[in-house]
Structure formats: structure tokens, C-alpha cells
Amino acid sequence: MKRFLPWVVLIVALLIVASVVRQCRNAVAENYQISIVTRGPITQAVTATGTLNPVVNVQVGSQVSGNIAKLFADFNSQVKAGHVVAQIDPALFQATVTQAEGDLASAQAALELAKLNATRTEELFAKKTSSKADLDQAVANLHQAEANVKIKQGALDKAKADLDHCTI
């Protein structure tokens, strides 16, 4: 048995060498990709499932009612402060402003007439050609005309404010 041992060791060594040589021949040369190093942004993406909730949810409303003439934003649109969202048809509100301007002009004309009548009645009362009742009536008409001008001015201011509120 001692005679065969060197031969067995030699055969095993030859088999190992043959196996290594065969693997080296069959091995594919590894390909390396080479590129030049540059600076650039690093982006990180996260993929997830779930429900997204807005940071701020705002209900938009109007102080006046009417038909929407133009719509500049839609549901879930991002808007910033001062951004026009919608335009209500201003035709009716513009007509109201025009009517209020006419009413105010009429009230101012009535006030001027009441001032003239009050002045004339005071002069006639001073000359004793008019009664105290006529003077009191003229002064009351003057105060009523002044109050009417204030009412009409308030109506005009409200109509202008309503017209301004047509832009949401």
C-alpha cells in the first residue's frame, strides 16, 4: 500500500491542477464600467401608500351671491393669498351702483332746493311776510333732505362694496 500512496497523491494533485486550469479558461473576464466623477444633485424618492392630508384646508365663500362669470381655480387647486379664484357676474352690481349714483344726485339736488327754500323762508319770516309754521316746515324739509343725502350716500357705498366683492 505504501507503493501506491505517492501515485494516489500525484493523481489527486494533477486532478486539482486540471480543475483550476479549466475554471480559469471558462471564467469570463469581468467588465468594469468607468465614468468621470462629477458633482450633481442627489435625489431621494420615497414610495409609500396611504392618505395625503393638506396642511391647510380653506373654504372659499362670497359676500354677495350671483352667477359665476369666470372661474380661475378648481377643486384642490393650489392658490396663494391675493390670487383671484372666481369672478361673479358684475352686471347687476354695476347697475345697482349706477342707480345709487343717480339716487344720490337726485337727493343732492333736493338738498340744494331745500336750502334755497329755507333761506327764502327765513328772509320772508324776517320781513314778517311768512309765518313761523312756514319757517319750521322749510327747516324740517332741509334736515330731511340732508338725512336723505346721507342715506343715498350709504346706499352708493354699499353698492360699490358689493361690486368689489364680485371678485373672489
PDB file of C-alpha atoms in Angstrom:
ATOM      1  CA  MET A   1       0.000   0.000   0.000  1.00  0.00           C
ATOM      2  CA  LYS A   2       2.900   2.321   0.588  1.00  0.00           C
ATOM      3  CA  ARG A   3       3.848   1.956  -3.078  1.00  0.00           C
ATOM      4  CA  PHE A   4       0.513   3.265  -4.269  1.00  0.00           C
ATOM      5  CA  LEU A   5       0.281   6.220  -1.901  1.00  0.00           C
ATOM      6  CA  PRO A   6       2.679   8.507  -3.833  1.00  0.00           C
ATOM      7  CA  TRP A   7       0.810   7.652  -7.041  1.00  0.00           C
ATOM      8  CA  VAL A   8      -2.577   8.488  -5.472  1.00  0.00           C
ATOM      9  CA  VAL A   9      -1.259  11.812  -4.142  1.00  0.00           C
ATOM     10  CA  LEU A  10       0.174  12.627  -7.592  1.00  0.00           C
ATOM     11  CA  ILE A  11      -3.110  11.793  -9.361  1.00  0.00           C
ATOM     12  CA  VAL A  12      -5.149  13.880  -6.887  1.00  0.00           C
ATOM     13  CA  ALA A  13      -2.728  16.806  -7.309  1.00  0.00           C
ATOM     14  CA  LEU A  14      -2.992  16.532 -11.121  1.00  0.00           C
ATOM     15  CA  LEU A  15      -6.784  16.484 -10.910  1.00  0.00           C
ATOM     16  CA  ILE A  16      -6.785  19.620  -8.732  1.00  0.00           C
ATOM     17  CA  VAL A  17      -4.415  21.437 -11.114  1.00  0.00           C
ATOM     18  CA  ALA A  18      -6.526  20.373 -14.135  1.00  0.00           C
ATOM     19  CA  SER A  19      -9.702  21.594 -12.429  1.00  0.00           C
ATOM     20  CA  VAL A  20      -8.159  25.008 -11.626  1.00  0.00           C
ATOM     21  CA  VAL A  21      -6.887  25.387 -15.204  1.00  0.00           C
ATOM     22  CA  ARG A  22     -10.324  24.537 -16.608  1.00  0.00           C
ATOM     23  CA  GLN A  23     -12.048  27.110 -14.375  1.00  0.00           C
ATOM     24  CA  CYS A  24      -9.556  29.800 -15.410  1.00  0.00           C
ATOM     25  CA  ARG A  25     -10.220  29.134 -19.107  1.00  0.00           C
ATOM     26  CA  ASN A  26     -14.010  29.190 -18.694  1.00  0.00           C
ATOM     27  CA  ALA A  27     -14.035  32.292 -16.483  1.00  0.00           C
ATOM     28  CA  VAL A  28     -15.334  35.362 -18.302  1.00  0.00           C
ATOM     29  CA  ALA A  29     -13.298  38.491 -17.918  1.00  0.00           C
ATOM     30  CA  GLU A  30     -15.247  40.914 -15.741  1.00  0.00           C
ATOM     31  CA  ASN A  31     -16.351  44.143 -17.426  1.00  0.00           C
ATOM     32  CA  TYR A  32     -15.985  47.296 -15.432  1.00  0.00           C
ATOM     33  CA  GLN A  33     -17.898  50.472 -16.255  1.00  0.00           C
ATOM     34  CA  ILE A  34     -15.736  53.535 -15.922  1.00  0.00           C
ATOM     35  CA  SER A  35     -17.066  57.099 -15.752  1.00  0.00           C
ATOM     36  CA  ILE A  36     -15.790  60.537 -14.842  1.00  0.00           C
ATOM     37  CA  VAL A  37     -16.749  61.818 -11.408  1.00  0.00           C
ATOM     38  CA  THR A  38     -18.884  64.992 -11.478  1.00  0.00           C
ATOM     39  CA  ARG A  39     -20.932  66.988  -8.981  1.00  0.00           C
ATOM     40  CA  GLY A  40     -24.706  66.793  -9.186  1.00  0.00           C
ATOM     41  CA  PRO A  41     -27.853  66.768  -7.091  1.00  0.00           C
ATOM     42  CA  ILE A  42     -28.707  63.758  -5.038  1.00  0.00           C
ATOM     43  CA  THR A  43     -32.367  62.890  -5.160  1.00  0.00           C
ATOM     44  CA  GLN A  44     -34.126  60.609  -2.802  1.00  0.00           C
ATOM     45  CA  ALA A  45     -37.503  59.158  -3.614  1.00  0.00           C
ATOM     46  CA  VAL A  46     -39.874  57.584  -1.143  1.00  0.00           C
ATOM     47  CA  THR A  47     -42.618  55.304  -2.327  1.00  0.00           C
ATOM     48  CA  ALA A  48     -45.478  54.806   0.084  1.00  0.00           C
ATOM     49  CA  THR A  49     -49.188  54.193   0.185  1.00  0.00           C
ATOM     50  CA  GLY A  50     -51.685  55.998   2.334  1.00  0.00           C
ATOM     51  CA  THR A  51     -53.815  59.116   2.569  1.00  0.00           C
ATOM     52  CA  LEU A  52     -52.433  62.598   1.985  1.00  0.00           C
ATOM     53  CA  ASN A  53     -53.923  65.415   4.038  1.00  0.00           C
ATOM     54  CA  PRO A  54     -53.433  69.110   3.234  1.00  0.00           C
ATOM     55  CA  VAL A  55     -51.573  71.328   5.649  1.00  0.00           C
ATOM     56  CA  VAL A  56     -54.324  73.955   5.390  1.00  0.00           C
ATOM     57  CA  ASN A  57     -57.819  73.384   4.036  1.00  0.00           C
ATOM     58  CA  VAL A  58     -59.759  76.581   3.277  1.00  0.00           C
ATOM     59  CA  GLN A  59     -63.437  77.027   2.476  1.00  0.00           C
ATOM     60  CA  VAL A  60     -63.893  79.876  -0.006  1.00  0.00           C
ATOM     61  CA  GLY A  61     -67.109  81.871   0.000  1.00  0.00           C
ATOM     62  CA  SER A  62     -68.520  85.122  -1.274  1.00  0.00           C
ATOM     63  CA  GLN A  63     -70.174  88.044   0.469  1.00  0.00           C
ATOM     64  CA  VAL A  64     -72.518  88.508  -2.488  1.00  0.00           C
ATOM     65  CA  SER A  65     -74.495  85.987  -4.469  1.00  0.00           C
ATOM     66  CA  GLY A  66     -74.717  85.712  -8.216  1.00  0.00           C
ATOM     67  CA  ASN A  67     -73.737  83.681 -11.236  1.00  0.00           C
ATOM     68  CA  ILE A  68     -70.055  82.844 -11.681  1.00  0.00           C
ATOM     69  CA  ALA A  69     -68.790  84.568 -14.829  1.00  0.00           C
ATOM     70  CA  LYS A  70     -65.208  83.264 -14.701  1.00  0.00           C
ATOM     71  CA  LEU A  71     -63.586  80.513 -12.638  1.00  0.00           C
ATOM     72  CA  PHE A  72     -59.812  80.754 -12.228  1.00  0.00           C
ATOM     73  CA  ALA A  73     -59.252  77.822  -9.820  1.00  0.00           C
ATOM     74  CA  ASP A  74     -60.715  74.354  -9.426  1.00  0.00           C
ATOM     75  CA  PHE A  75     -61.191  71.920  -6.548  1.00  0.00           C
ATOM     76  CA  ASN A  76     -57.824  71.028  -4.956  1.00  0.00           C
ATOM     77  CA  SER A  77     -56.011  73.825  -6.809  1.00  0.00           C
ATOM     78  CA  GLN A  78     -53.123  75.460  -5.028  1.00  0.00           C
ATOM     79  CA  VAL A  79     -53.670  79.190  -4.622  1.00  0.00           C
ATOM     80  CA  LYS A  80     -51.797  81.910  -2.816  1.00  0.00           C
ATOM     81  CA  ALA A  81     -53.068  84.909  -0.881  1.00  0.00           C
ATOM     82  CA  GLY A  82     -54.406  87.571  -3.223  1.00  0.00           C
ATOM     83  CA  HIS A  83     -54.951  85.114  -6.083  1.00  0.00           C
ATOM     84  CA  VAL A  84     -58.305  85.598  -7.851  1.00  0.00           C
ATOM     85  CA  VAL A  85     -60.327  82.390  -7.591  1.00  0.00           C
ATOM     86  CA  ALA A  86     -63.585  83.395  -9.297  1.00  0.00           C
ATOM     87  CA  GLN A  87     -65.430  86.365 -10.763  1.00  0.00           C
ATOM     88  CA  ILE A  88     -69.152  86.776 -10.139  1.00  0.00           C
ATOM     89  CA  ASP A  89     -71.068  88.416 -12.994  1.00  0.00           C
ATOM     90  CA  PRO A  90     -70.823  92.133 -12.096  1.00  0.00           C
ATOM     91  CA  ALA A  91     -73.560  93.417 -14.453  1.00  0.00           C
ATOM     92  CA  LEU A  92     -76.314  93.524 -11.810  1.00  0.00           C
ATOM     93  CA  PHE A  93     -73.991  95.085  -9.233  1.00  0.00           C
ATOM     94  CA  GLN A  94     -72.762  97.702 -11.725  1.00  0.00           C
ATOM     95  CA  ALA A  95     -76.387  98.603 -12.470  1.00  0.00           C
ATOM     96  CA  THR A  96     -77.029  98.973  -8.737  1.00  0.00           C
ATOM     97  CA  VAL A  97     -74.049 101.336  -8.442  1.00  0.00           C
ATOM     98  CA  THR A  98     -75.337 103.407 -11.360  1.00  0.00           C
ATOM     99  CA  GLN A  99     -78.805 103.567  -9.803  1.00  0.00           C
ATOM    100  CA  ALA A 100     -77.355 104.571  -6.420  1.00  0.00           C
ATOM    101  CA  GLU A 101     -75.301 107.322  -8.087  1.00  0.00           C
ATOM    102  CA  GLY A 102     -78.482 108.652  -9.708  1.00  0.00           C
ATOM    103  CA  ASP A 103     -80.378 108.499  -6.417  1.00  0.00           C
ATOM    104  CA  LEU A 104     -77.574 110.393  -4.677  1.00  0.00           C
ATOM    105  CA  ALA A 105     -77.534 113.081  -7.371  1.00  0.00           C
ATOM    106  CA  SER A 106     -81.308 113.454  -7.033  1.00  0.00           C
ATOM    107  CA  ALA A 107     -81.036 113.710  -3.232  1.00  0.00           C
ATOM    108  CA  GLN A 108     -78.283 116.330  -3.547  1.00  0.00           C
ATOM    109  CA  ALA A 109     -80.482 118.371  -5.903  1.00  0.00           C
ATOM    110  CA  ALA A 110     -83.368 118.104  -3.422  1.00  0.00           C
ATOM    111  CA  LEU A 111     -80.990 119.259  -0.672  1.00  0.00           C
ATOM    112  CA  GLU A 112     -79.996 122.323  -2.686  1.00  0.00           C
ATOM    113  CA  LEU A 113     -83.670 123.142  -3.261  1.00  0.00           C
ATOM    114  CA  ALA A 114     -84.405 122.679   0.452  1.00  0.00           C
ATOM    115  CA  LYS A 115     -81.513 125.030   1.324  1.00  0.00           C
ATOM    116  CA  LEU A 116     -82.868 127.672  -1.068  1.00  0.00           C
ATOM    117  CA  ASN A 117     -86.400 127.305   0.318  1.00  0.00           C
ATOM    118  CA  ALA A 118     -85.147 127.513   3.912  1.00  0.00           C
ATOM    119  CA  THR A 119     -83.087 130.623   3.155  1.00  0.00           C
ATOM    120  CA  ARG A 120     -86.003 132.269   1.298  1.00  0.00           C
ATOM    121  CA  THR A 121     -88.436 131.417   4.099  1.00  0.00           C
ATOM    122  CA  GLU A 122     -86.039 132.853   6.732  1.00  0.00           C
ATOM    123  CA  GLU A 123     -85.816 136.103   4.738  1.00  0.00           C
ATOM    124  CA  LEU A 124     -89.601 136.279   4.383  1.00  0.00           C
ATOM    125  CA  PHE A 125     -90.041 135.497   8.083  1.00  0.00           C
ATOM    126  CA  ALA A 126     -87.576 138.280   8.946  1.00  0.00           C
ATOM    127  CA  LYS A 127     -89.712 140.675   6.863  1.00  0.00           C
ATOM    128  CA  LYS A 128     -92.807 139.294   8.588  1.00  0.00           C
ATOM    129  CA  THR A 129     -94.325 138.143   5.297  1.00  0.00           C
ATOM    130  CA  SER A 130     -94.119 134.447   6.192  1.00  0.00           C
ATOM    131  CA  SER A 131     -95.400 132.558   9.208  1.00  0.00           C
ATOM    132  CA  LYS A 132     -93.369 130.706  11.815  1.00  0.00           C
ATOM    133  CA  ALA A 133     -95.025 127.478  10.660  1.00  0.00           C
ATOM    134  CA  ASP A 134     -93.720 128.034   7.116  1.00  0.00           C
ATOM    135  CA  LEU A 135     -90.210 128.607   8.503  1.00  0.00           C
ATOM    136  CA  ASP A 136     -90.407 125.479  10.663  1.00  0.00           C
ATOM    137  CA  GLN A 137     -91.605 123.454   7.672  1.00  0.00           C
ATOM    138  CA  ALA A 138     -88.732 124.735   5.489  1.00  0.00           C
ATOM    139  CA  VAL A 139     -86.132 123.906   8.176  1.00  0.00           C
ATOM    140  CA  ALA A 140     -87.637 120.442   8.646  1.00  0.00           C
ATOM    141  CA  ASN A 141     -87.531 119.871   4.883  1.00  0.00           C
ATOM    142  CA  LEU A 142     -83.861 120.936   4.899  1.00  0.00           C
ATOM    143  CA  HIS A 143     -82.979 118.453   7.674  1.00  0.00           C
ATOM    144  CA  GLN A 144     -84.922 115.733   5.902  1.00  0.00           C
ATOM    145  CA  ALA A 145     -83.059 116.434   2.637  1.00  0.00           C
ATOM    146  CA  GLU A 146     -79.698 116.305   4.470  1.00  0.00           C
ATOM    147  CA  ALA A 147     -80.615 112.943   6.006  1.00  0.00           C
ATOM    148  CA  ASN A 148     -81.781 111.665   2.626  1.00  0.00           C
ATOM    149  CA  VAL A 149     -78.382 112.568   1.096  1.00  0.00           C
ATOM    150  CA  LYS A 150     -76.650 110.564   3.842  1.00  0.00           C
ATOM    151  CA  ILE A 151     -78.940 107.590   3.190  1.00  0.00           C
ATOM    152  CA  LYS A 152     -78.286 107.725  -0.548  1.00  0.00           C
ATOM    153  CA  GLN A 153     -74.524 108.064   0.050  1.00  0.00           C
ATOM    154  CA  GLY A 154     -74.646 104.960   2.253  1.00  0.00           C
ATOM    155  CA  ALA A 155     -76.561 103.066  -0.427  1.00  0.00           C
ATOM    156  CA  LEU A 156     -73.937 104.071  -3.009  1.00  0.00           C
ATOM    157  CA  ASP A 157     -71.091 102.953  -0.719  1.00  0.00           C
ATOM    158  CA  LYS A 158     -72.815  99.594  -0.162  1.00  0.00           C
ATOM    159  CA  ALA A 159     -73.400  99.128  -3.895  1.00  0.00           C
ATOM    160  CA  LYS A 160     -69.717  99.847  -4.608  1.00  0.00           C
ATOM    161  CA  ALA A 161     -68.654  97.405  -1.877  1.00  0.00           C
ATOM    162  CA  ASP A 162     -70.927  94.724  -3.353  1.00  0.00           C
ATOM    163  CA  LEU A 163     -69.398  95.363  -6.778  1.00  0.00           C
ATOM    164  CA  ASP A 164     -65.910  94.972  -5.288  1.00  0.00           C
ATOM    165  CA  HIS A 165     -66.979  91.676  -3.687  1.00  0.00           C
ATOM    166  CA  CYS A 166     -67.727  90.223  -7.132  1.00  0.00           C
ATOM    167  CA  THR A 167     -64.044  89.295  -7.315  1.00  0.00           C
ATOM    168  CA  ILE A 168     -63.303  86.355  -5.033  1.00  0.00           C
TER     169      ILE A 168
END
